[in-house]
């Protein structure tokens, strides 16, 4: 257990330094737990997924404030719970970010290509388009905008009217789901 906590601490420290691979590791590790927590609260897959995306977006934005004397999963669940409460209060599905917060996003280095990117690149286009159609529409949209229209994160953010961090999390999730579909086929 101590080895796992040390390993997680290493990834958290790397994420604090802007390491995109560490962000991806944390997202993959904790996505199911945060998603299932929200699914029980909202009883809606779409709402649970949206809140989970926003949770990781906010967590990655505020990762420097994480205090390692607390359990990381508890920190994430608390963020998720607060987002859900805010959404219930506001009846609004977006998170306001300041210009300064959005500018910080550009400092995170995108270490490409990821294994998912390699799998996507190796598929023939027709088959890939069939696989993409199996994704939920919001994931289809970010894949289409990023890889076929070659828009930047900022351009995608403006087009779908969501913060850049949400775009990044949706894209990471979409690539992971698409890679799973491709591997299954």
XYZ file of C-alpha atoms in Angstrom:
185
model
C 0.000 0.000 0.000
C 2.869 2.371 0.853
C 4.456 1.692 -2.544
C 1.200 2.600 -4.297
C 0.875 5.819 -2.273
C 4.514 6.727 -3.049
C 3.904 6.008 -6.741
C 0.781 8.188 -6.706
C 2.710 10.940 -4.901
C 5.289 10.870 -7.693
C 2.561 11.282 -10.304
C 0.914 14.092 -8.339
C 4.249 15.923 -8.069
C 4.838 15.473 -11.792
C 1.329 16.799 -12.481
C 2.077 19.811 -10.290
C 5.019 20.468 -12.605
C 2.781 20.307 -15.686
C 3.575 16.765 -16.845
C 0.758 15.768 -19.234
C 1.466 12.033 -18.874
C 0.998 12.336 -15.096
C -2.343 14.081 -15.648
C -3.381 11.255 -17.957
C -2.323 8.613 -15.391
C -4.309 10.334 -12.620
C -7.346 10.701 -14.896
C -7.257 7.004 -15.870
C -6.714 5.871 -12.274
C -9.484 7.887 -10.623
C -12.042 8.362 -13.423
C -14.110 5.252 -12.548
C -14.297 6.148 -8.852
C -15.365 9.770 -9.393
C -17.748 8.798 -12.203
C -19.425 6.059 -10.131
C -19.737 8.424 -7.173
C -21.543 10.962 -9.374
C -23.642 8.294 -11.070
C -25.018 7.299 -7.672
C -25.760 10.955 -6.857
C -27.241 12.073 -10.177
C -28.672 8.782 -11.492
C -27.838 10.088 -14.972
C -24.888 8.877 -17.058
C -24.652 12.168 -18.947
C -24.736 14.312 -15.810
C -22.259 12.036 -14.043
C -19.903 12.210 -17.007
C -20.180 16.010 -17.303
C -19.536 16.499 -13.593
C -16.607 14.070 -13.697
C -15.071 15.982 -16.605
C -15.480 19.221 -14.687
C -14.021 17.604 -11.559
C -10.801 16.645 -13.323
C -10.672 19.984 -15.088
C -10.841 21.818 -11.761
C -8.497 19.364 -10.030
C -5.843 19.790 -12.719
C -6.260 23.554 -12.552
C -5.867 23.558 -8.744
C -3.442 20.644 -8.325
C -0.827 22.922 -6.715
C -3.228 23.437 -3.784
C -3.466 19.698 -3.040
C -2.102 18.905 0.435
C -0.578 15.416 0.506
C -1.515 14.897 4.161
C -4.994 14.080 2.802
C -6.017 11.158 0.605
C -6.015 12.251 -3.049
C -9.224 10.374 -3.861
C -11.010 12.201 -1.020
C -9.782 15.523 -2.424
C -11.166 14.616 -5.868
C -14.502 13.421 -4.481
C -14.840 16.659 -2.487
C -14.257 18.698 -5.637
C -16.800 16.542 -7.464
C -19.381 16.905 -4.689
C -18.940 20.698 -4.644
C -19.317 20.932 -8.421
C -22.519 18.911 -8.240
C -23.874 21.166 -5.481
C -22.938 24.269 -7.493
C -24.653 22.859 -10.567
C -27.767 22.115 -8.602
C -27.754 25.675 -7.292
C -27.055 27.345 -10.618
C -28.756 24.903 -13.009
C -25.804 25.663 -15.274
C -23.307 23.157 -16.735
C -20.279 25.390 -17.123
C -17.423 26.465 -14.910
C -16.282 30.077 -15.050
C -12.545 30.480 -15.496
C -10.500 33.628 -15.405
C -8.221 34.734 -18.210
C -5.257 33.964 -15.948
C -6.462 30.382 -15.385
C -6.952 29.820 -19.101
C -3.469 31.214 -19.827
C -1.992 28.669 -17.371
C -3.427 25.869 -19.501
C -1.050 26.803 -22.304
C 1.887 26.095 -19.986
C 0.956 22.393 -19.815
C 3.024 20.578 -22.381
C 1.177 18.107 -24.592
C 3.556 15.158 -24.882
C 2.409 13.662 -28.155
C 1.881 11.104 -29.471
C 0.216 9.042 -26.769
C -0.391 5.303 -27.216
C -3.986 6.172 -28.060
C -2.753 8.610 -30.727
C -0.559 5.881 -32.235
C -3.474 3.435 -32.405
C -5.699 6.096 -33.971
C -3.018 6.942 -36.531
C -2.553 3.309 -37.553
C -6.192 2.695 -38.467
C -7.518 3.293 -41.944
C -9.806 6.296 -42.190
C -13.054 4.504 -43.056
C -12.727 2.078 -40.160
C -11.718 4.903 -37.857
C -14.798 6.920 -38.784
C -17.014 3.907 -38.019
C -15.336 3.531 -34.634
C -15.697 7.254 -33.867
C -19.436 6.994 -34.551
C -19.684 4.564 -31.608
C -18.660 7.348 -29.213
C -21.137 9.690 -27.547
C -21.811 12.833 -29.632
C -19.828 15.137 -27.328
C -16.757 12.911 -27.739
C -17.279 12.633 -31.491
C -17.348 16.415 -31.621
C -14.015 16.990 -29.832
C -12.289 14.242 -31.874
C -13.661 15.789 -35.075
C -12.578 19.308 -34.125
C -9.108 18.309 -32.905
C -8.025 15.693 -35.431
C -10.029 16.367 -38.566
C -10.418 20.143 -38.412
C -7.070 20.464 -36.580
C -8.311 23.150 -34.200
C -6.292 24.176 -31.149
C -7.620 23.619 -27.640
C -8.472 27.328 -27.484
C -10.401 27.203 -30.769
C -12.298 24.102 -29.650
C -13.056 25.802 -26.342
C -14.550 28.795 -28.124
C -16.526 26.650 -30.563
C -18.169 24.414 -27.957
C -18.307 27.226 -25.392
C -16.552 25.351 -22.593
C -13.358 26.074 -20.642
C -10.111 24.764 -22.121
C -9.594 22.372 -19.198
C -12.952 20.739 -19.969
C -11.858 20.373 -23.609
C -8.614 18.684 -22.559
C -10.355 16.243 -20.227
C -13.034 15.429 -22.829
C -10.329 14.827 -25.432
C -8.320 12.574 -23.104
C -11.476 10.616 -22.298
C -12.541 10.437 -25.954
C -9.135 9.098 -27.008
C -9.184 6.473 -24.272
C -12.704 5.321 -25.210
C -11.834 5.311 -28.915
C -8.665 3.298 -28.297
C -10.734 0.753 -26.352
C -13.227 0.483 -29.243
C -10.416 0.040 -31.745
C -8.672 -2.597 -29.623
C -11.955 -4.478 -29.117
C -12.547 -4.646 -32.857
